[in-house]
mmCIF file of C-alpha atoms in Angstrom:
data_model
loop_
_atom_site.group_PDB
_atom_site.id
_atom_site.type_symbol
_atom_site.label_atom_id
_atom_site.label_comp_id
_atom_site.label_asym_id
_atom_site.label_seq_id
_atom_site.Cartn_x
_atom_site.Cartn_y
_atom_site.Cartn_z
ATOM 1 C CA UNK A 1 -3.338 14.260 1.793
ATOM 2 C CA UNK A 2 -6.850 13.700 3.115
ATOM 3 C CA UNK A 3 -6.966 10.395 1.245
ATOM 4 C CA UNK A 4 -4.594 8.894 3.835
ATOM 5 C CA UNK A 5 -7.238 9.231 6.538
ATOM 6 C CA UNK A 6 -9.856 7.590 4.305
ATOM 7 C CA UNK A 7 -7.746 4.541 3.586
ATOM 8 C CA UNK A 8 -9.658 2.239 5.940
ATOM 9 C CA UNK A 9 -13.009 3.475 4.625
ATOM 10 C CA UNK A 10 -12.191 2.340 1.108
ATOM 11 C CA UNK A 11 -9.992 -0.749 1.497
ATOM 12 C CA UNK A 12 -9.903 -3.699 3.885
ATOM 13 C CA UNK A 13 -6.196 -4.592 3.782
ATOM 14 C CA UNK A 14 -2.939 -3.141 2.488
ATOM 15 C CA UNK A 15 -0.089 -5.570 1.820
ATOM 16 C CA UNK A 16 3.494 -4.935 0.715
ATOM 17 C CA UNK A 17 5.699 -7.721 -0.623
ATOM 18 C CA UNK A 18 9.394 -6.901 -0.865
ATOM 19 C CA UNK A 19 12.952 -8.122 -0.508
ATOM 20 C CA UNK A 20 14.933 -6.953 2.517
ATOM 21 C CA UNK A 21 18.083 -6.199 0.546
ATOM 22 C CA UNK A 22 17.538 -6.031 -3.230
ATOM 23 C CA UNK A 23 17.905 -2.724 -5.083
ATOM 24 C CA UNK A 24 14.557 -3.379 -6.821
ATOM 25 C CA UNK A 25 12.779 -3.145 -3.456
ATOM 26 C CA UNK A 26 14.626 -0.055 -2.188
ATOM 27 C CA UNK A 27 11.809 2.358 -3.115
ATOM 28 C CA UNK A 28 9.199 0.144 -1.469
ATOM 29 C CA UNK A 29 11.330 -0.007 1.694
ATOM 30 C CA UNK A 30 11.724 3.796 1.604
ATOM 31 C CA UNK A 31 7.961 4.262 1.216
ATOM 32 C CA UNK A 32 7.254 2.012 4.197
ATOM 33 C CA UNK A 33 9.900 3.685 6.372
ATOM 34 C CA UNK A 34 8.572 7.147 5.533
ATOM 35 C CA UNK A 35 4.799 6.495 5.564
ATOM 36 C CA UNK A 36 3.927 3.479 7.726
ATOM 37 C CA UNK A 37 3.612 5.358 11.011
ATOM 38 C CA UNK A 38 1.305 8.039 9.583
ATOM 39 C CA UNK A 39 -0.855 5.540 7.680
ATOM 40 C CA UNK A 40 -1.242 3.328 10.760
ATOM 41 C CA UNK A 41 -1.966 6.303 13.037
ATOM 42 C CA UNK A 42 -4.701 7.551 10.716
ATOM 43 C CA UNK A 43 -6.105 4.037 10.140
ATOM 44 C CA UNK A 44 -5.499 2.073 13.365
ATOM 45 C CA UNK A 45 -7.839 -0.815 12.500
ATOM 46 C CA UNK A 46 -6.607 -1.268 8.927
ATOM 47 C CA UNK A 47 -4.291 -4.262 8.519
ATOM 48 C CA UNK A 48 -1.085 -2.992 6.899
ATOM 49 C CA UNK A 49 0.984 -6.084 6.227
ATOM 50 C CA UNK A 50 4.651 -6.098 5.261
ATOM 51 C CA UNK A 51 5.819 -9.414 3.852
ATOM 52 C CA UNK A 52 9.542 -9.779 3.290
ATOM 53 C CA UNK A 53 11.093 -12.570 1.293
ATOM 54 C CA UNK A 54 14.566 -12.759 -0.170
ATOM 55 C CA UNK A 55 14.545 -12.222 -3.921
ATOM 56 C CA UNK A 56 10.835 -11.400 -4.306
ATOM 57 C CA UNK A 57 9.880 -8.554 -6.626
ATOM 58 C CA UNK A 58 8.234 -5.605 -4.838
ATOM 59 C CA UNK A 59 4.444 -5.556 -5.027
ATOM 60 C CA UNK A 60 1.540 -3.695 -3.458
ATOM 61 C CA UNK A 61 -1.715 -5.562 -2.858
ATOM 62 C CA UNK A 62 -5.003 -3.983 -1.801
ATOM 63 C CA UNK A 63 -8.016 -5.975 -0.669
ATOM 64 C CA UNK A 64 -11.373 -4.317 -1.204
ATOM 65 C CA UNK A 65 -14.907 -5.264 -0.152
ATOM 66 C CA UNK A 66 -16.131 -8.787 -0.912
ATOM 67 C CA UNK A 67 -12.565 -10.130 -1.025
ATOM 68 C CA UNK A 68 -11.633 -8.422 -4.293
ATOM 69 C CA UNK A 69 -7.851 -7.960 -4.503
ATOM 70 C CA UNK A 70 -5.672 -5.881 -6.792
ATOM 71 C CA UNK A 71 -1.906 -6.253 -7.067
ATOM 72 C CA UNK A 72 0.570 -3.834 -8.606
ATOM 73 C CA UNK A 73 4.265 -4.451 -9.284
ATOM 74 C CA UNK A 74 6.436 -1.700 -7.785
ATOM 75 C CA UNK A 75 9.752 -2.503 -9.444
ATOM 76 C CA UNK A 76 11.270 0.570 -11.069
ATOM 77 C CA UNK A 77 8.989 2.995 -9.218
ATOM 78 C CA UNK A 78 10.221 5.768 -6.930
ATOM 79 C CA UNK A 79 8.873 6.401 -3.437
ATOM 80 C CA UNK A 80 6.744 9.387 -4.599
ATOM 81 C CA UNK A 81 5.363 7.288 -7.466
ATOM 82 C CA UNK A 82 4.350 4.561 -5.000
ATOM 83 C CA UNK A 83 2.580 7.172 -2.878
ATOM 84 C CA UNK A 84 0.753 8.551 -5.927
ATOM 85 C CA UNK A 85 -0.195 5.020 -7.018
ATOM 86 C CA UNK A 86 -1.642 4.208 -3.601
ATOM 87 C CA UNK A 87 -3.552 7.498 -3.595
ATOM 88 C CA UNK A 88 -5.081 6.783 -7.009
ATOM 89 C CA UNK A 89 -6.073 3.247 -5.981
ATOM 90 C CA UNK A 90 -7.761 4.507 -2.805
ATOM 91 C CA UNK A 91 -9.603 7.235 -4.711
ATOM 92 C CA UNK A 92 -10.725 4.701 -7.324
ATOM 93 C CA UNK A 93 -12.079 2.486 -4.552
ATOM 94 C CA UNK A 94 -13.978 5.435 -3.090
ATOM 95 C CA UNK A 95 -15.488 6.234 -6.476
ATOM 96 C CA UNK A 96 -16.485 2.594 -6.930
ATOM 97 C CA UNK A 97 -18.293 2.570 -3.558
ATOM 98 C CA UNK A 98 -20.223 5.770 -4.361
#
C-alpha cells in the first residue's frame, strides 16, 4: 500500500461526492470511514474533500497538475473496488509524470 503515501506527489486534490443516506452511496461512505484517517495522515497537505448532498450519485474526482480533473462514478462499486480504483488512478498519474 505504498501508493497511499505517494498520493500527494501525484495528485493535487481528492474529492468525494455522495449522499448521506442513499444505498447507492453506502460503499463510498464505508471507504471514507475506513480510509480517510490513514490517507490524511500520510498526505497531510493534500486536500481531501467530502461533499455531501441529498440524492447525488457517488463520485470520485481527482485533480492533477495544471488543473486537469478526472471524475469516476462510484455507484455499484464495493469499498475494495473503490480502493483499487483510487490506487490505479494514482499509479496512472505517477506514470504520466515520469
